[in-house]
Amino acid sequence: MRLELHDEAEQESFGARLAKRCRPPLTVYLEGNLGTGKTTLARGFIRALGFQGAVKSPTYTLLEPYELEGAACYHFDLYRLADPEELEYLGIQDLMDEKAILLVEWPDRGKGVLPPADLRIRLEYQETGRVLKLSSNSEKGEQLIKDLQRV
Amino acid sequence: MRVLGIETSCDETGVAVYDSKGGLLAHALHSQIEIHAEYGGVVPELASRDHVRKALPLIREVFHQAQISSESIDGVAYTAGPGLVGALLVGSAIGRSLAWAWQVPAVGVHHMEGHLLAPMLEADPPGFPFIAMLVSGGHTQLVKVDGIGRYQLLGESLDDAAGEAFDKTAKLLELPYPGGPELAKLAQDGDPKRYRFPRPMTDRPGLDFSFSGLKTFALNTQQAAKREEGDPLPRQTLADIARAFEDAVVDTLMIKCRRAVRQTGVKTLVMAGGVSANRRLRECIGEMMVKEDGRAYYPRPEFCTDNGAMIAYAGWQRLRAGQSEPLRFSANPRWKMESLEAV
């Protein structure tokens, strides 16, 4: 599935649309270069799950936890990870045992330790706005894409 | 009273000993020192955030530097939050256990309280109240400090921290990551008039920041320039973009600081965090504070970034006020600064 998003507001609202169809446990990879709007999309997603505060970039903290009604959501940014093994220090095992939604930016840095994605979202620059490509790696992900295409 | 401080909230393992009479006796970061073979055998290349293997050798190293033994320690302070839960639990477990073994009190310290009190470690500390602006890779916050434990968050970044915006923009301009300081260097050769970047959130009231949009603005400026001038861009164009970006961040920080000073009537400003080393920012804030008839303070660089000394100092303030933890420990990754008790 391919979509064009013209500005920040559209990126946030796509995140929100996706969130409304997501049920935990679920792992979503957010791929794309710096400045393609991965965190912006995540912001729309987390807000739609009912979080009221500021959704800050997790680049420095690596992980921002959100305890929300109905589901816990963990927003990762693995950009600063030197080795996938470091995920152990973040307590990833405990988070995987929980029924939670994992949103993961820069997932390639956690290869081997990170759970496989149900849904992969790839963001790319375009002269105006961004192109978003969705692919699924599980039945659950497949179903999500079908749901999104219906709208 | 002599306090051992342990900081493990994120990347750095920092340890220090603070003495109420002698001041800071020793402090060390894992990344700064070579741990001698006698303190732990062959030291392998450790992953960042592997606090478990770093903390104890570092504590021994600090005792060695200060020429003291564990018997002279009267209390232990450790960062209990906010930060990465796994990292926090290591420092808390070690700190609480050592205090139990040594039969001395222990206290969990708020990481940001450590940063706010770091200027008190200097020979010429600011008096209360003061405004603190913390600008680093992980934080951009304006806090009013009325005394120990009396903090009011005036404003903070809603998305990227200022240092993060520097590092990411540097990366977009194809400088090595983290490239904040390199971007600042490149900006020195830039023409300040060629591009103008927005000053986010300065045109509306309030003291919050948003730097994520500047990164995107830099990206768009760079893409447009590439269409005109080709790829890779001439160095001068990169320098011009870097200059416009730096001016926008510095100006925005200055405008918000000035607003905080005017709003609160507090004429003392403390600037801390890695970004406070930026030359243009210091000049700009310094000039502004002179115009406002106030004074700006900058703790020395090693106390601006994460360190054990600030935790030992903040812990001492809490321990001497009679606060301590029961015989258990916990970490609080989302500890709110406003929930701290005043001393």
CSV table of C-alpha atoms in Angstrom, one decimal:
chain,number,residue,atom,x,y,z
A,1,MET,CA,0.0,0.0,0.0
A,2,ARG,CA,1.3,3.4,-1.0
A,3,LEU,CA,0.1,6.8,0.2
A,4,GLU,CA,1.1,10.5,-0.3
A,5,LEU,CA,1.2,12.7,2.8
A,6,HIS,CA,1.5,16.4,2.0
A,7,ASP,CA,2.3,17.9,5.4
A,8,GLU,CA,2.8,17.4,9.1
A,9,ALA,CA,-0.9,17.4,9.8
A,10,GLU,CA,-1.6,14.6,7.3
A,11,GLN,CA,1.2,12.6,8.8
A,12,GLU,CA,-0.2,12.9,12.3
A,13,SER,CA,-3.7,12.1,11.1
A,14,PHE,CA,-2.5,9.0,9.3
A,15,GLY,CA,-0.9,7.9,12.6
A,16,ALA,CA,-4.2,8.5,14.4
A,17,ARG,CA,-6.1,6.6,11.7
A,18,LEU,CA,-3.8,3.6,12.1
A,19,ALA,CA,-3.9,3.7,15.9
A,20,LYS,CA,-7.7,3.4,15.9
A,21,ARG,CA,-7.3,0.0,14.2
A,22,CYS,CA,-4.5,-1.4,16.2
A,23,ARG,CA,-5.0,-3.9,19.0
A,24,PRO,CA,-2.1,-5.1,21.2
A,25,PRO,CA,0.1,-7.0,21.1
A,26,LEU,CA,1.5,-5.4,17.9
A,27,THR,CA,4.9,-4.4,16.6
A,28,VAL,CA,5.2,-1.6,14.1
A,29,TYR,CA,8.5,-0.6,12.4
A,30,LEU,CA,8.9,3.0,11.3
A,31,GLU,CA,11.6,3.3,8.7
A,32,GLY,CA,13.0,6.2,6.8
A,33,ASN,CA,15.7,8.8,6.9
A,34,LEU,CA,16.1,11.7,9.4
A,35,GLY,CA,13.4,14.3,9.0
A,36,THR,CA,10.9,12.1,7.1
A,37,GLY,CA,8.4,12.4,9.9
A,38,LYS,CA,8.6,9.1,11.8
A,39,THR,CA,8.1,10.8,15.2
A,40,THR,CA,5.4,13.0,13.8
A,41,LEU,CA,3.4,9.9,12.7
A,42,ALA,CA,4.1,8.3,16.1
A,43,ARG,CA,2.8,11.5,17.8
A,44,GLY,CA,-0.5,11.2,15.9
A,45,PHE,CA,-0.7,7.5,16.8
A,46,ILE,CA,0.0,7.9,20.6
A,47,ARG,CA,-2.4,10.9,20.9
A,48,ALA,CA,-5.1,8.9,19.2
A,49,LEU,CA,-4.6,6.2,21.9
A,50,GLY,CA,-5.6,8.8,24.4
A,51,PHE,CA,-2.3,10.4,25.5
A,52,GLN,CA,-2.8,14.1,26.3
A,53,GLY,CA,0.8,15.4,26.9
A,54,ALA,CA,3.7,16.1,24.6
A,55,VAL,CA,5.0,13.2,22.6
A,56,LYS,CA,8.7,13.9,22.7
A,57,SER,CA,11.3,12.5,20.5
A,58,PRO,CA,12.8,9.3,22.0
A,59,THR,CA,16.1,9.7,20.3
A,60,TYR,CA,18.0,10.5,23.5
A,61,THR,CA,16.0,8.3,26.0
A,62,LEU,CA,15.8,5.4,23.4
A,63,LEU,CA,12.4,4.5,24.8
A,64,GLU,CA,9.4,6.5,25.9
A,65,PRO,CA,6.7,4.5,27.7
A,66,TYR,CA,3.0,5.4,27.5
A,67,GLU,CA,0.7,3.7,30.0
A,68,LEU,CA,-2.7,4.2,28.4
A,69,GLU,CA,-6.1,3.0,29.0
A,70,GLY,CA,-6.5,-0.4,27.3
A,71,ALA,CA,-3.0,-0.7,26.2
A,72,ALA,CA,0.6,0.2,27.0
A,73,CYS,CA,2.5,1.7,24.1
A,74,TYR,CA,6.3,1.8,23.9
A,75,HIS,CA,7.9,4.3,21.5
A,76,PHE,CA,11.5,3.3,20.6
A,77,ASP,CA,14.2,5.1,18.7
A,78,LEU,CA,17.2,2.9,18.2
A,79,TYR,CA,19.2,5.4,16.3
A,80,ARG,CA,21.8,5.7,19.1
A,81,LEU,CA,22.1,1.9,19.6
A,82,ALA,CA,25.6,0.6,18.8
A,83,ASP,CA,24.7,-3.0,19.2
A,84,PRO,CA,21.3,-4.8,19.2
A,85,GLU,CA,22.4,-6.5,22.5
A,86,GLU,CA,21.9,-3.2,24.2
A,87,LEU,CA,18.2,-3.7,24.0
A,88,GLU,CA,18.6,-6.2,26.8
A,89,TYR,CA,19.6,-3.3,29.0
A,90,LEU,CA,16.4,-1.5,28.2
A,91,GLY,CA,14.5,-4.5,29.5
A,92,ILE,CA,13.0,-5.4,26.0
A,93,GLN,CA,12.3,-8.9,27.2
A,94,ASP,CA,9.8,-7.7,29.8
A,95,LEU,CA,8.1,-5.4,27.3
A,96,MET,CA,7.7,-8.2,24.8
A,97,ASP,CA,6.0,-10.4,27.4
A,98,GLU,CA,3.5,-7.6,28.1
A,99,LYS,CA,0.7,-7.2,25.7
A,100,ALA,CA,1.8,-3.9,24.3
A,101,ILE,CA,2.1,-1.9,21.1
A,102,LEU,CA,5.7,-1.3,20.1
A,103,LEU,CA,6.4,1.5,17.8
A,104,VAL,CA,10.0,1.3,16.7
A,105,GLU,CA,12.1,3.9,14.8
A,106,TRP,CA,15.4,2.7,13.2
A,107,PRO,CA,14.5,-1.0,13.8
A,108,ASP,CA,17.5,-2.2,11.7
A,109,ARG,CA,19.7,-1.2,14.7
A,110,GLY,CA,17.9,-3.8,16.8
A,111,LYS,CA,18.0,-6.6,14.3
A,112,GLY,CA,18.0,-10.1,15.9
A,113,VAL,CA,16.8,-8.9,19.3
A,114,LEU,CA,13.8,-6.9,18.3
A,115,PRO,CA,10.5,-8.9,17.7
A,116,PRO,CA,9.6,-9.1,14.1
A,117,ALA,CA,7.2,-6.5,12.7
A,118,ASP,CA,3.5,-7.1,12.1
A,119,LEU,CA,3.5,-3.9,10.1
A,120,ARG,CA,6.3,-2.0,8.4
A,121,ILE,CA,5.9,1.7,7.5
A,122,ARG,CA,8.5,3.2,5.2
A,123,LEU,CA,8.7,7.0,4.8
A,124,GLU,CA,10.5,8.7,2.0
A,125,TYR,CA,11.1,12.4,1.0
A,126,GLN,CA,9.3,13.8,-1.9
A,127,GLU,CA,9.6,17.3,-3.3
A,128,THR,CA,6.5,18.3,-1.4
A,129,GLY,CA,5.6,16.1,1.5
A,130,ARG,CA,6.4,12.4,2.0
A,131,VAL,CA,5.6,9.1,0.5
A,132,LEU,CA,4.5,6.3,2.8
A,133,LYS,CA,4.7,2.6,2.0
A,134,LEU,CA,3.1,-0.1,4.1
A,135,SER,CA,3.9,-3.7,4.1
A,136,SER,CA,2.9,-6.5,6.4
A,137,ASN,CA,4.8,-9.4,7.9
A,138,SER,CA,1.9,-11.2,9.7
A,139,GLU,CA,-1.7,-12.0,9.3
A,140,LYS,CA,-2.5,-9.2,11.8
A,141,GLY,CA,-0.5,-6.7,9.7
A,142,GLU,CA,-2.2,-7.9,6.5
A,143,GLN,CA,-5.6,-7.3,8.1
A,144,LEU,CA,-4.6,-3.8,9.2
A,145,ILE,CA,-3.6,-2.9,5.7
A,146,LYS,CA,-6.9,-4.2,4.4
A,147,ASP,CA,-8.7,-2.1,6.9
A,148,LEU,CA,-6.8,1.0,6.0
A,149,GLN,CA,-7.3,0.5,2.3
A,150,ARG,CA,-11.1,0.4,2.8
A,151,VAL,CA,-11.1,4.0,4.0
B,1,MET,CA,29.0,14.3,56.1
B,2,ARG,CA,30.5,12.4,53.2
B,3,VAL,CA,28.3,11.1,50.4
B,4,LEU,CA,28.9,8.7,47.5
B,5,GLY,CA,26.9,9.6,44.4
B,6,ILE,CA,26.0,7.3,41.6
B,7,GLU,CA,24.5,8.3,38.2
B,8,THR,CA,23.3,5.7,35.8
B,9,SER,CA,20.1,7.2,34.2
B,10,CYS,CA,21.1,7.0,30.6
B,11,ASP,CA,24.4,6.6,28.7
B,12,GLU,CA,27.0,7.6,31.3
B,13,THR,CA,28.1,5.8,34.4
B,14,GLY,CA,29.2,8.6,36.8
B,15,VAL,CA,30.4,8.3,40.4
B,16,ALA,CA,31.6,11.0,42.8
B,17,VAL,CA,32.2,11.7,46.5
B,18,TYR,CA,31.0,14.9,48.0
B,19,ASP,CA,32.1,16.0,51.5
B,20,SER,CA,30.2,18.8,53.3
B,21,LYS,CA,33.5,20.2,54.6
B,22,GLY,CA,36.0,19.4,51.8
B,23,GLY,CA,33.6,19.8,48.9
B,24,LEU,CA,33.9,17.5,45.9
B,25,LEU,CA,36.7,15.0,46.8
B,26,ALA,CA,36.6,13.0,43.5
B,27,HIS,CA,34.5,12.4,40.5
B,28,ALA,CA,34.7,10.3,37.4
B,29,LEU,CA,32.8,9.1,34.4
B,30,HIS,CA,33.4,5.7,32.9
B,31,SER,CA,34.1,7.2,29.5
B,32,GLN,CA,36.8,9.6,30.9
B,33,ILE,CA,39.1,7.3,32.8
B,34,GLU,CA,41.1,4.2,32.2
B,35,ILE,CA,40.2,1.7,34.9
B,36,HIS,CA,43.5,0.2,36.0
B,37,ALA,CA,44.0,-3.6,35.8
B,38,GLU,CA,44.2,-3.8,39.5
B,39,TYR,CA,40.6,-2.7,39.8
B,40,GLY,CA,39.0,-5.4,37.7
B,41,GLY,CA,41.4,-7.2,35.5
B,42,VAL,CA,41.3,-6.8,31.7
B,43,VAL,CA,38.6,-4.3,30.9
B,44,PRO,CA,36.7,-5.3,27.8
B,45,GLU,CA,35.2,-2.8,25.4
B,46,LEU,CA,31.9,-2.2,27.2
B,47,ALA,CA,28.6,-1.3,25.5
B,48,SER,CA,27.3,2.1,26.5
B,49,ARG,CA,24.6,1.7,29.1
B,50,ASP,CA,26.3,-1.4,30.5
B,51,HIS,CA,26.3,0.1,33.9
B,52,VAL,CA,26.5,-3.2,35.7
B,53,ARG,CA,30.0,-3.9,34.7
B,54,LYS,CA,31.2,-0.3,35.0
B,55,ALA,CA,29.8,0.9,38.3
B,56,LEU,CA,31.8,-1.0,40.9
B,57,PRO,CA,35.3,-0.5,39.3
B,58,LEU,CA,34.4,3.2,39.0
B,59,ILE,CA,33.5,3.4,42.7
B,60,ARG,CA,36.8,1.8,43.6
B,61,GLU,CA,38.6,4.3,41.3
B,62,VAL,CA,36.9,7.3,42.9
B,63,PHE,CA,37.8,6.0,46.4
B,64,HIS,CA,41.4,5.6,45.2
B,65,GLN,CA,41.5,9.1,43.7
B,66,ALA,CA,40.1,10.6,46.9
B,67,GLN,CA,42.4,8.4,49.1
B,68,ILE,CA,39.5,7.3,51.2
B,69,SER,CA,37.9,4.0,52.2
B,70,SER,CA,34.3,3.0,52.3
B,71,GLU,CA,34.3,3.3,56.1
B,72,SER,CA,34.4,7.1,55.8
B,73,ILE,CA,31.2,7.2,53.7
B,74,ASP,CA,28.2,8.6,55.6
B,75,GLY,CA,25.5,8.1,53.0
B,76,VAL,CA,24.8,7.0,49.4
B,77,ALA,CA,22.9,8.8,46.8
B,78,TYR,CA,21.8,7.3,43.4
B,79,THR,CA,19.7,8.6,40.5
B,80,ALA,CA,16.3,7.0,40.9
B,81,GLY,CA,14.7,8.7,37.9
B,82,PRO,CA,13.7,9.9,35.4
B,83,GLY,CA,15.6,7.9,32.7
B,84,LEU,CA,15.8,4.4,31.3
B,85,VAL,CA,14.3,1.9,33.7
B,86,GLY,CA,17.0,-0.8,33.2
B,87,ALA,CA,19.8,1.8,33.7
B,88,LEU,CA,18.2,3.3,36.7
B,89,LEU,CA,17.6,0.0,38.4
B,90,VAL,CA,21.4,-0.8,38.2
B,91,GLY,CA,22.4,2.4,40.0
B,92,SER,CA,19.6,2.1,42.5
B,93,ALA,CA,20.4,-1.6,43.3
B,94,ILE,CA,24.1,-0.9,43.7
B,95,GLY,CA,23.6,2.3,45.7
B,96,ARG,CA,21.0,0.9,48.1
B,97,SER,CA,22.9,-2.4,48.6
B,98,LEU,CA,26.2,-0.6,49.4
B,99,ALA,CA,24.4,1.6,51.9
B,100,TRP,CA,22.9,-1.4,53.6
B,101,ALA,CA,26.3,-3.2,53.7
B,102,TRP,CA,28.0,-0.1,55.1
B,103,GLN,CA,25.1,0.6,57.5
B,104,VAL,CA,24.5,4.2,56.3
B,105,PRO,CA,21.4,5.9,54.9
B,106,ALA,CA,20.6,5.9,51.2
B,107,VAL,CA,18.6,8.4,49.1
B,108,GLY,CA,17.2,8.2,45.5
B,109,VAL,CA,17.9,11.5,43.7
B,110,HIS,CA,15.9,13.1,40.8
B,111,HIS,CA,18.2,13.4,37.8
B,112,MET,CA,17.0,16.9,36.9
B,113,GLU,CA,17.4,18.1,40.5
B,114,GLY,CA,21.1,17.1,40.1
B,115,HIS,CA,21.4,19.2,37.0
B,116,LEU,CA,19.6,22.2,38.6
B,117,LEU,CA,21.9,22.1,41.7
B,118,ALA,CA,25.1,21.4,39.7
B,119,PRO,CA,26.1,25.2,39.7
B,120,MET,CA,26.2,25.0,43.5
B,121,LEU,CA,29.4,22.9,43.2
B,122,GLU,CA,31.2,25.9,41.8
B,123,ALA,CA,33.3,28.4,43.9
B,124,ASP,CA,31.0,31.3,43.1
B,125,PRO,CA,27.5,29.7,43.2
B,126,PRO,CA,24.4,31.6,42.2
B,127,GLY,CA,21.9,32.6,45.0
B,128,PHE,CA,18.3,31.5,45.1
B,129,PRO,CA,16.0,32.2,43.3
B,130,PHE,CA,17.4,31.6,39.8
B,131,ILE,CA,16.2,30.6,36.4
B,132,ALA,CA,17.9,27.5,35.0
B,133,MET,CA,17.9,26.7,31.3
B,134,LEU,CA,19.0,23.2,30.6
B,135,VAL,CA,19.9,22.6,27.0
B,136,SER,CA,21.3,19.2,26.0
B,137,GLY,CA,20.8,16.4,23.6
B,138,GLY,CA,18.1,15.0,25.8
B,139,HIS,CA,16.5,18.1,27.4
B,140,THR,CA,15.4,21.6,26.8
B,141,GLN,CA,13.8,23.0,29.9
B,142,LEU,CA,13.4,26.3,31.7
B,143,VAL,CA,13.0,25.9,35.4
B,144,LYS,CA,12.6,28.4,38.2
B,145,VAL,CA,14.6,27.3,41.2
B,146,ASP,CA,13.5,28.9,44.5
B,147,GLY,CA,15.5,26.6,46.7
B,148,ILE,CA,16.4,22.9,47.2
B,149,GLY,CA,13.3,20.9,46.1
B,150,ARG,CA,11.4,24.0,45.1
B,151,TYR,CA,11.3,23.9,41.3
B,152,GLN,CA,8.8,25.2,38.9
B,153,LEU,CA,8.9,24.0,35.3
B,154,LEU,CA,8.3,27.1,33.2
B,155,GLY,CA,8.6,25.5,29.8
B,156,GLU,CA,10.1,22.6,27.9
B,157,SER,CA,10.5,21.2,24.4
B,158,LEU,CA,7.4,19.6,23.0
B,159,ASP,CA,9.4,17.4,20.5
B,160,ASP,CA,13.1,17.5,19.9
B,161,ALA,CA,15.6,18.8,22.4
B,162,ALA,CA,17.8,21.7,21.2
B,163,GLY,CA,21.0,19.5,21.2
B,164,GLU,CA,19.1,16.8,19.3
B,165,ALA,CA,18.1,19.3,16.6
B,166,PHE,CA,21.8,20.3,16.3
B,167,ASP,CA,23.0,16.7,16.0
B,168,LYS,CA,20.3,15.7,13.5
B,169,THR,CA,20.7,18.8,11.4
B,170,ALA,CA,24.4,18.2,11.3
B,171,LYS,CA,23.7,14.7,10.1
B,172,LEU,CA,21.4,16.0,7.3
B,173,LEU,CA,24.2,18.3,6.3
B,174,GLU,CA,26.4,15.2,6.1
B,175,LEU,CA,28.5,15.9,9.1
B,176,PRO,CA,29.4,13.0,11.4
B,177,TYR,CA,26.9,12.2,14.2
B,178,PRO,CA,26.6,13.6,16.8
B,179,GLY,CA,27.7,16.7,15.0
B,180,GLY,CA,26.4,19.6,17.0
B,181,PRO,CA,29.8,21.1,17.7
B,182,GLU,CA,30.9,20.5,14.1
B,183,LEU,CA,27.8,22.3,12.8
B,184,ALA,CA,28.6,25.2,15.0
B,185,LYS,CA,32.1,25.3,13.6
B,186,LEU,CA,30.8,25.2,10.0
B,187,ALA,CA,28.4,28.0,10.9
B,188,GLN,CA,31.3,30.4,11.7
B,189,ASP,CA,32.0,30.7,8.0
B,190,GLY,CA,28.3,31.1,7.1
B,191,ASP,CA,26.6,34.2,5.8
B,192,PRO,CA,23.9,35.1,8.3
B,193,LYS,CA,21.9,37.0,5.6
B,194,ARG,CA,21.6,34.3,3.0
B,195,TYR,CA,18.8,32.2,4.6
B,196,ARG,CA,16.4,32.9,7.4
B,197,PHE,CA,14.9,30.1,9.4
B,198,PRO,CA,11.8,30.6,11.6
B,199,ARG,CA,12.0,31.1,15.4
B,200,PRO,CA,9.5,28.4,16.4
B,201,MET,CA,6.9,29.3,19.0
B,202,THR,CA,8.3,32.8,19.7
B,203,ASP,CA,5.3,34.6,18.1
B,204,ARG,CA,2.9,33.3,20.8
B,205,PRO,CA,3.0,33.5,24.5
B,206,GLY,CA,4.4,30.8,26.7
B,207,LEU,CA,7.8,29.3,27.4
B,208,ASP,CA,7.6,25.9,25.6
B,209,PHE,CA,10.0,25.1,22.7
B,210,SER,CA,9.6,23.1,19.5
B,211,PHE,CA,12.8,22.3,17.5
B,212,SER,CA,11.6,19.4,15.3
B,213,GLY,CA,10.4,21.8,12.6
B,214,LEU,CA,13.8,23.5,12.2
B,215,LYS,CA,15.3,20.2,11.2
B,216,THR,CA,12.7,19.8,8.5
B,217,PHE,CA,13.3,23.4,7.4
B,218,ALA,CA,17.0,22.7,7.1
B,219,LEU,CA,16.2,19.6,5.1
B,220,ASN,CA,13.9,21.5,2.7
B,221,THR,CA,16.4,24.3,2.4
B,222,GLN,CA,19.2,21.8,1.5
B,223,GLN,CA,17.0,20.0,-1.0
B,224,ALA,CA,16.1,23.2,-2.8
B,225,ALA,CA,19.7,24.3,-2.8
B,226,LYS,CA,20.7,21.0,-4.3
B,227,ARG,CA,18.3,21.4,-7.2
B,228,GLU,CA,19.9,24.8,-8.0
B,229,GLU,CA,23.5,24.2,-7.2
B,230,GLY,CA,23.9,20.4,-7.6
B,231,ASP,CA,24.8,17.6,-5.3
B,232,PRO,CA,27.1,17.7,-3.3
B,233,LEU,CA,26.5,21.3,-2.3
B,234,PRO,CA,29.4,23.7,-2.2
B,235,ARG,CA,30.9,24.1,1.3
B,236,GLN,CA,29.8,27.8,1.5
B,237,THR,CA,26.2,26.9,1.0
B,238,LEU,CA,26.3,24.2,3.7
B,239,ALA,CA,28.0,26.8,6.0
B,240,ASP,CA,25.2,29.3,5.2
B,241,ILE,CA,22.5,26.8,6.1
B,242,ALA,CA,24.4,25.9,9.3
B,243,ARG,CA,24.6,29.5,10.2
B,244,ALA,CA,20.9,30.1,9.6
B,245,PHE,CA,20.0,27.1,11.6
B,246,GLU,CA,22.3,28.0,14.5
B,247,ASP,CA,21.0,31.6,14.6
B,248,ALA,CA,17.4,30.3,14.7
B,249,VAL,CA,18.1,28.0,17.7
B,250,VAL,CA,20.2,30.5,19.6
B,251,ASP,CA,17.7,33.3,19.0
B,252,THR,CA,14.8,31.1,20.1
B,253,LEU,CA,16.5,30.1,23.3
B,254,MET,CA,17.5,33.7,24.0
B,255,ILE,CA,14.0,35.0,23.4
B,256,LYS,CA,12.5,32.4,25.8
B,257,CYS,CA,15.1,33.0,28.5
B,258,ARG,CA,14.4,36.8,28.3
B,259,ARG,CA,10.7,36.1,28.5
B,260,ALA,CA,11.2,33.9,31.6
B,261,VAL,CA,13.4,36.6,33.2
B,262,ARG,CA,10.9,39.3,32.6
B,263,GLN,CA,7.9,37.1,33.6
B,264,THR,CA,9.4,36.1,36.9
B,265,GLY,CA,11.5,39.1,37.7
B,266,VAL,CA,14.4,36.8,38.6
B,267,LYS,CA,17.6,38.3,37.3
B,268,THR,CA,19.9,35.3,37.7
B,269,LEU,CA,20.1,32.8,34.9
B,270,VAL,CA,22.0,29.5,35.0
B,271,MET,CA,22.7,27.8,31.7
B,272,ALA,CA,23.6,24.1,31.8
B,273,GLY,CA,23.6,21.1,29.5
B,274,GLY,CA,25.9,20.2,26.6
B,275,VAL,CA,24.5,22.9,24.3
B,276,SER,CA,25.5,25.6,26.8
B,277,ALA,CA,29.0,25.2,25.5
B,278,ASN,CA,28.0,26.8,22.2
B,279,ARG,CA,29.9,30.0,21.8
B,280,ARG,CA,27.2,32.0,20.0
B,281,LEU,CA,24.6,30.9,22.5
B,282,ARG,CA,26.8,32.1,25.4
B,283,GLU,CA,27.5,35.5,23.8
B,284,CYS,CA,23.8,36.0,23.0
B,285,ILE,CA,22.6,35.0,26.4
B,286,GLY,CA,25.3,37.0,28.1
B,287,GLU,CA,24.5,40.2,26.2
B,288,MET,CA,20.8,39.7,26.9
B,289,MET,CA,21.3,39.3,30.6
B,290,VAL,CA,23.5,42.5,30.7
B,291,LYS,CA,20.7,44.4,29.0
B,292,GLU,CA,18.2,42.9,31.5
B,293,ASP,CA,20.5,44.1,34.3
B,294,GLY,CA,21.1,40.5,35.5
B,295,ARG,CA,23.8,37.9,35.4
B,296,ALA,CA,24.3,34.6,33.6
B,297,TYR,CA,26.1,31.6,35.2
B,298,TYR,CA,27.6,28.6,33.5
B,299,PRO,CA,28.8,25.6,35.4
B,300,ARG,CA,32.0,24.1,34.1
B,301,PRO,CA,31.5,21.7,31.2
B,302,GLU,CA,31.9,18.4,33.1
B,303,PHE,CA,29.1,19.4,35.4
B,304,CYS,CA,26.9,20.5,32.5
B,305,THR,CA,26.5,17.0,31.2
B,306,ASP,CA,25.5,13.9,33.1
B,307,ASN,CA,27.8,13.2,36.1
B,308,GLY,CA,28.0,11.7,39.5
B,309,ALA,CA,29.0,14.9,41.3
B,310,MET,CA,25.6,16.5,41.0
B,311,ILE,CA,24.0,13.4,42.4
B,312,ALA,CA,26.3,13.3,45.3
B,313,TYR,CA,25.6,17.0,46.0
B,314,ALA,CA,21.8,16.7,45.7
B,315,GLY,CA,21.9,13.6,47.7
B,316,TRP,CA,23.8,15.3,50.5
B,317,GLN,CA,21.2,18.1,50.6
B,318,ARG,CA,18.5,15.5,51.0
B,319,LEU,CA,20.3,13.3,53.5
B,320,ARG,CA,21.3,16.2,55.7
B,321,ALA,CA,17.6,17.2,55.8
B,322,GLY,CA,16.9,13.8,57.2
B,323,GLN,CA,15.5,12.2,54.1
B,324,SER,CA,16.3,8.6,53.3
B,325,GLU,CA,14.9,5.5,51.7
B,326,PRO,CA,13.6,2.4,53.6
B,327,LEU,CA,15.4,-0.9,53.0
B,328,ARG,CA,14.2,-1.4,49.5
B,329,PHE,CA,14.8,0.4,46.2
B,330,SER,CA,12.8,1.3,43.1
B,331,ALA,CA,13.3,3.3,39.9
B,332,ASN,CA,10.9,5.9,38.7
B,333,PRO,CA,11.5,6.4,34.9
B,334,ARG,CA,8.8,9.1,34.7
B,335,TRP,CA,9.4,10.9,38.0
B,336,LYS,CA,7.8,14.4,37.9
B,337,MET,CA,10.1,17.2,39.2
B,338,GLU,CA,7.2,19.0,40.7
B,339,SER,CA,6.5,16.1,43.0
B,340,LEU,CA,9.7,16.6,44.9
B,341,GLU,CA,9.6,17.6,48.5
B,342,ALA,CA,11.1,21.0,49.5
B,343,VAL,CA,14.0,20.9,51.9
